[in-house]
Amino acid sequence: MSDPITLNVGGKLYTTSLSTLTSFPDSMLGAMFSGKMPTKKDSQGNCFIDRDGKVFRYILNFLRTSHLDLPEDFQEMGLLRREADFYQVQPLIEALQEKEVELSKAEKNAMLNITLNKRVQNIHFTVREAPQIYSLSSSDMEVFNANIFSTSGLFLKLLGSKLFYCFNGNLSSISSYLQDPNHLTLDWVASVDGLPEEEYTKQNLKRLWVVPANKQINSFQVFVEEVLKIALSDGFCVDSSHPHLSDFMNNKIIRLIRYR
């Protein structure tokens, strides 16, 4: 056992050991306390981390035991997930994802309704043909919109852990766009042949990916297939009474139900 270290996390004090804090070397805490990243000190000389102090206890316990222990009435799963993302404790992130799937399956009856819309937009962009030579080009781009409503907020969080926006060269979970626990709106575009990568950022065009398959969603057919995989694995089934079969086959409306 190493000498004890006291942390000040958002105003709450925790005492632990260096071996605990570095138990996952690839995490941010592992980097901070192995000397790879600088640490801040409070007025008492304690290591200071400007994050939520209340839920840090669950992160610290996971570092100690490699096991996720949460009270049965725990209500701050979203906050804990964001904190785990910040500290980049990958096994904890995976344990939280498994816990959310478990909680989602334990929910009562649920309904999932998705309305899809697509339009074609003409975009203009410049193409660099030589160091000082540019030409103006244009192309038609498919623009997709999906309005998703579910009585199961846990399912939407599960969906958010699988779908990612690609923007400015980075992937970001759609969970960060989940302002309403029961409603989510997605807007994305299909890739266009010949469109320079920087133009997607310049024109604020987001693309959509599904992970861990690392598969780009370039059509409603692919989107429906991936959402169905996630929903069916979570216990949903197709509602045979609604919508009309033609709407479902044409990828306009998807309605799924789950009975417990």
Short mmCIF file of C-alpha atoms in Angstrom, two decimals:
data_model
loop_
_atom_site.label_atom_id
_atom_site.label_comp_id
_atom_site.label_asym_id
_atom_site.label_seq_id
_atom_site.Cartn_x
_atom_site.Cartn_y
_atom_site.Cartn_z
CA MET A 1 0.00 0.00 0.00
CA SER A 2 1.27 3.46 -0.89
CA ASP A 3 0.96 6.49 1.35
CA PRO A 4 -2.54 8.02 1.48
CA ILE A 5 -3.47 10.87 -0.86
CA THR A 6 -6.31 13.31 -0.18
CA LEU A 7 -8.28 14.61 -3.15
CA ASN A 8 -10.56 17.62 -3.25
CA VAL A 9 -13.18 16.80 -5.89
CA GLY A 10 -15.59 19.70 -6.32
CA GLY A 11 -15.29 20.57 -2.61
CA LYS A 12 -15.63 17.01 -1.25
CA LEU A 13 -12.55 15.35 0.26
CA TYR A 14 -11.57 11.75 -0.46
CA THR A 15 -8.57 9.88 0.91
CA THR A 16 -7.14 6.97 -1.05
CA SER A 17 -3.83 5.54 -2.23
CA LEU A 18 -1.65 6.21 -5.24
CA SER A 19 -1.99 2.57 -6.30
CA THR A 20 -5.78 2.94 -6.38
CA LEU A 21 -5.66 6.13 -8.44
CA THR A 22 -3.31 4.52 -10.97
CA SER A 23 -5.07 1.14 -11.08
CA PHE A 24 -6.18 1.93 -14.65
CA PRO A 25 -3.05 3.48 -16.21
CA ASP A 26 -4.80 4.52 -19.45
CA SER A 27 -7.41 6.60 -17.59
CA MET A 28 -7.10 10.33 -16.94
CA LEU A 29 -6.57 9.65 -13.24
CA GLY A 30 -3.84 7.17 -14.13
CA ALA A 31 -2.13 9.83 -16.23
CA MET A 32 -2.57 12.53 -13.56
CA PHE A 33 -1.09 10.52 -10.72
CA SER A 34 1.69 8.84 -12.66
CA GLY A 35 3.16 12.25 -13.50
CA LYS A 36 2.10 12.32 -17.14
CA MET A 37 -0.34 15.20 -16.51
CA PRO A 38 -0.03 18.17 -14.13
CA THR A 39 -2.24 18.27 -11.03
CA LYS A 40 -3.73 21.30 -9.28
CA LYS A 41 -3.63 21.93 -5.52
CA ASP A 42 -6.17 23.57 -3.24
CA SER A 43 -5.24 25.96 -0.42
CA GLN A 44 -4.58 22.99 1.89
CA GLY A 45 -2.24 21.29 -0.54
CA ASN A 46 -4.73 18.61 -1.57
CA CYS A 47 -4.97 17.56 -5.21
CA PHE A 48 -7.92 19.45 -6.68
CA ILE A 49 -10.22 18.21 -9.44
CA ASP A 50 -13.00 20.56 -10.55
CA ARG A 51 -15.67 17.90 -11.10
CA ASP A 52 -18.77 16.62 -9.33
CA GLY A 53 -17.73 15.50 -5.87
CA LYS A 54 -20.87 13.55 -4.97
CA VAL A 55 -20.69 10.85 -7.64
CA PHE A 56 -16.89 10.56 -7.45
CA ARG A 57 -17.39 8.06 -4.60
CA TYR A 58 -18.72 5.52 -7.12
CA ILE A 59 -15.77 6.11 -9.44
CA LEU A 60 -13.31 5.73 -6.56
CA ASN A 61 -14.97 2.52 -5.38
CA PHE A 62 -14.71 1.13 -8.91
CA LEU A 63 -10.98 1.95 -8.92
CA ARG A 64 -10.66 0.00 -5.67
CA THR A 65 -12.70 -3.09 -6.59
CA SER A 66 -13.21 -3.07 -10.39
CA HIS A 67 -16.89 -3.56 -9.59
CA LEU A 68 -19.78 -1.13 -10.10
CA ASP A 69 -21.83 -0.78 -6.90
CA LEU A 70 -24.84 1.53 -7.05
CA PRO A 71 -27.81 1.87 -4.69
CA GLU A 72 -31.10 0.46 -5.97
CA ASP A 73 -32.69 3.93 -6.06
CA PHE A 74 -29.74 5.60 -7.83
CA GLN A 75 -31.09 8.50 -9.93
CA GLU A 76 -27.96 10.10 -11.41
CA MET A 77 -26.89 7.59 -14.02
CA GLY A 78 -26.49 10.26 -16.70
CA LEU A 79 -24.22 12.36 -14.46
CA LEU A 80 -22.14 9.33 -13.48
CA ARG A 81 -21.77 8.35 -17.14
CA ARG A 82 -20.50 11.85 -18.01
CA GLU A 83 -18.03 11.76 -15.12
CA ALA A 84 -16.79 8.31 -16.20
CA ASP A 85 -16.31 9.72 -19.72
CA PHE A 86 -14.29 12.60 -18.26
CA TYR A 87 -12.01 10.36 -16.23
CA GLN A 88 -11.80 7.90 -19.15
CA VAL A 89 -11.98 4.77 -17.00
CA GLN A 90 -12.92 2.50 -19.89
CA PRO A 91 -13.94 -0.58 -17.85
CA LEU A 92 -16.26 1.66 -15.80
CA ILE A 93 -17.78 3.12 -18.98
CA GLU A 94 -18.47 -0.41 -20.22
CA ALA A 95 -19.91 -1.43 -16.84
CA LEU A 96 -22.26 1.58 -16.92
CA GLN A 97 -23.42 0.68 -20.42
CA GLU A 98 -24.20 -2.86 -19.24
CA LYS A 99 -26.01 -1.46 -16.19
CA GLU A 100 -28.18 0.81 -18.35
CA VAL A 101 -29.12 -2.14 -20.57
CA GLU A 102 -30.03 -4.11 -17.43
CA LEU A 103 -32.14 -1.24 -16.07
CA SER A 104 -33.80 -0.74 -19.44
CA LYS A 105 -34.84 -4.38 -19.60
CA ALA A 106 -36.26 -4.12 -16.08
CA GLU A 107 -38.59 -1.28 -17.10
CA LYS A 108 -42.29 -1.87 -17.55
CA ASN A 109 -44.15 -1.66 -20.87
CA ALA A 110 -42.68 0.86 -23.27
CA MET A 111 -43.38 2.41 -26.66
CA LEU A 112 -40.97 3.69 -29.29
CA ASN A 113 -42.12 5.90 -32.17
CA ILE A 114 -39.86 7.27 -34.90
CA THR A 115 -40.94 9.59 -37.72
CA LEU A 116 -38.52 9.93 -40.61
CA ASN A 117 -38.18 12.68 -43.19
CA LYS A 118 -35.76 13.12 -46.07
CA ARG A 119 -35.09 15.93 -48.52
CA VAL A 120 -32.53 16.69 -51.20
CA GLN A 121 -30.48 19.86 -50.88
CA ASN A 122 -28.19 21.36 -53.49
CA ILE A 123 -24.86 22.46 -52.03
CA HIS A 124 -22.07 24.52 -53.54
CA PHE A 125 -18.41 24.06 -52.69
CA THR A 126 -14.94 24.80 -53.96
CA VAL A 127 -12.51 22.15 -55.15
CA ARG A 128 -8.77 22.70 -55.08
CA GLU A 129 -7.35 21.55 -58.43
CA ALA A 130 -3.84 22.98 -58.00
CA PRO A 131 -1.97 25.01 -55.31
CA GLN A 132 -3.47 28.28 -56.51
CA ILE A 133 -6.36 27.02 -58.64
CA TYR A 134 -9.88 26.46 -57.31
CA SER A 135 -13.10 25.63 -59.11
CA LEU A 136 -16.72 25.97 -58.01
CA SER A 137 -18.76 22.80 -57.95
CA SER A 138 -22.22 21.75 -56.76
CA SER A 139 -23.96 18.52 -55.89
CA ASP A 140 -27.22 17.16 -54.54
CA MET A 141 -27.04 15.97 -50.93
CA GLU A 142 -29.56 13.86 -49.02
CA VAL A 143 -30.55 15.42 -45.68
CA PHE A 144 -32.19 13.18 -43.07
CA ASN A 145 -34.33 13.94 -40.03
CA ALA A 146 -35.55 11.49 -37.38
CA ASN A 147 -37.92 12.47 -34.57
CA ILE A 148 -37.65 9.80 -31.88
CA PHE A 149 -40.01 9.46 -28.91
CA SER A 150 -39.95 6.70 -26.33
CA THR A 151 -41.65 6.27 -22.98
CA SER A 152 -38.40 4.55 -21.95
CA GLY A 153 -35.79 7.18 -21.23
CA LEU A 154 -33.29 4.40 -20.56
CA PHE A 155 -33.72 3.10 -24.10
CA LEU A 156 -32.94 6.52 -25.54
CA LYS A 157 -29.76 6.58 -23.45
CA LEU A 158 -28.91 3.14 -24.83
CA LEU A 159 -29.52 4.44 -28.35
CA GLY A 160 -27.32 7.42 -27.55
CA SER A 161 -24.45 5.11 -26.63
CA LYS A 162 -24.60 3.49 -30.08
CA LEU A 163 -25.13 6.43 -32.44
CA PHE A 164 -22.52 9.13 -32.97
CA TYR A 165 -22.33 12.33 -34.98
CA CYS A 166 -19.24 12.81 -37.11
CA PHE A 167 -18.32 16.51 -37.22
CA ASN A 168 -15.07 18.40 -37.57
CA GLY A 169 -13.17 15.13 -37.74
CA ASN A 170 -14.49 13.86 -34.40
CA LEU A 171 -17.17 11.42 -33.26
CA SER A 172 -19.51 12.63 -30.50
CA SER A 173 -22.29 10.61 -28.88
CA ILE A 174 -25.82 11.79 -29.62
CA SER A 175 -26.41 11.42 -25.86
CA SER A 176 -25.14 14.97 -25.48
CA TYR A 177 -28.12 16.13 -27.61
CA LEU A 178 -30.64 14.37 -25.36
CA GLN A 179 -32.23 17.36 -23.62
CA ASP A 180 -35.64 15.72 -23.09
CA PRO A 181 -35.39 12.24 -21.46
CA ASN A 182 -38.15 10.92 -23.74
CA HIS A 183 -37.53 12.75 -27.01
CA LEU A 184 -34.60 13.04 -29.39
CA THR A 185 -34.29 14.74 -32.78
CA LEU A 186 -31.52 13.72 -35.16
CA ASP A 187 -30.42 15.64 -38.25
CA TRP A 188 -27.64 14.38 -40.48
CA VAL A 189 -26.49 14.16 -44.10
CA ALA A 190 -25.23 11.46 -46.44
CA SER A 191 -21.67 11.65 -47.72
CA VAL A 192 -21.26 13.26 -51.14
CA ASP A 193 -18.64 12.03 -53.61
CA GLY A 194 -16.05 14.69 -54.27
CA LEU A 195 -17.04 16.93 -51.36
CA PRO A 196 -13.84 17.95 -49.52
CA GLU A 197 -13.81 16.94 -45.86
CA GLU A 198 -13.38 20.50 -44.65
CA GLU A 199 -16.61 21.52 -46.41
CA TYR A 200 -18.69 19.38 -44.01
CA THR A 201 -17.36 21.46 -41.13
CA LYS A 202 -17.57 24.76 -43.00
CA GLN A 203 -21.22 24.14 -43.92
CA ASN A 204 -22.12 22.66 -40.51
CA LEU A 205 -23.01 19.25 -41.96
CA LYS A 206 -23.06 16.34 -39.52
CA ARG A 207 -22.89 12.70 -40.57
CA LEU A 208 -24.15 9.78 -38.49
CA TRP A 209 -22.26 6.65 -37.43
CA VAL A 210 -23.15 3.54 -35.45
CA VAL A 211 -20.59 2.04 -33.07
CA PRO A 212 -18.90 -0.28 -32.30
CA ALA A 213 -19.48 -1.41 -35.91
CA ASN A 214 -17.99 1.93 -37.09
CA LYS A 215 -20.55 2.03 -39.86
CA GLN A 216 -21.73 5.24 -41.51
CA ILE A 217 -25.49 5.68 -41.89
CA ASN A 218 -25.97 6.96 -45.42
CA SER A 219 -29.61 6.01 -45.91
CA PHE A 220 -32.86 5.52 -44.01
CA GLN A 221 -32.69 1.81 -44.76
CA VAL A 222 -29.42 1.48 -42.87
CA PHE A 223 -30.74 3.72 -40.07
CA VAL A 224 -33.87 1.58 -39.66
CA GLU A 225 -31.83 -1.64 -39.70
CA GLU A 226 -29.48 -0.40 -36.97
CA VAL A 227 -32.26 1.03 -34.76
CA LEU A 228 -34.21 -2.21 -35.08
CA LYS A 229 -31.16 -4.22 -33.99
CA ILE A 230 -30.78 -2.08 -30.87
CA ALA A 231 -34.50 -2.00 -30.08
CA LEU A 232 -35.11 -5.73 -30.63
CA SER A 233 -32.15 -6.58 -28.39
CA ASP A 234 -33.81 -4.42 -25.72
CA GLY A 235 -37.06 -6.36 -25.87
CA PHE A 236 -39.07 -4.25 -28.33
CA CYS A 237 -41.14 -5.76 -31.15
CA VAL A 238 -42.95 -4.30 -34.15
CA ASP A 239 -46.46 -2.97 -33.43
CA SER A 240 -48.58 -4.86 -35.95
CA SER A 241 -51.51 -2.43 -35.64
CA HIS A 242 -49.64 0.83 -36.30
CA PRO A 243 -48.34 2.32 -38.50
CA HIS A 244 -49.76 1.25 -41.85
CA LEU A 245 -47.55 -1.38 -43.46
CA SER A 246 -46.78 0.86 -46.44
CA ASP A 247 -45.51 3.62 -44.15
CA PHE A 248 -43.27 1.17 -42.32
CA MET A 249 -41.89 -0.35 -45.51
CA ASN A 250 -41.26 3.12 -46.94
CA ASN A 251 -39.29 4.06 -43.81
CA LYS A 252 -41.67 6.90 -42.87
CA ILE A 253 -42.89 5.74 -39.47
CA ILE A 254 -41.49 3.14 -37.11
CA ARG A 255 -43.47 2.11 -34.06
CA LEU A 256 -42.25 -0.54 -31.67
CA ILE A 257 -43.69 -1.75 -28.37
CA ARG A 258 -42.34 -3.68 -25.41
CA TYR A 259 -44.40 -5.73 -22.97
CA ARG A 260 -43.24 -6.89 -19.55
#
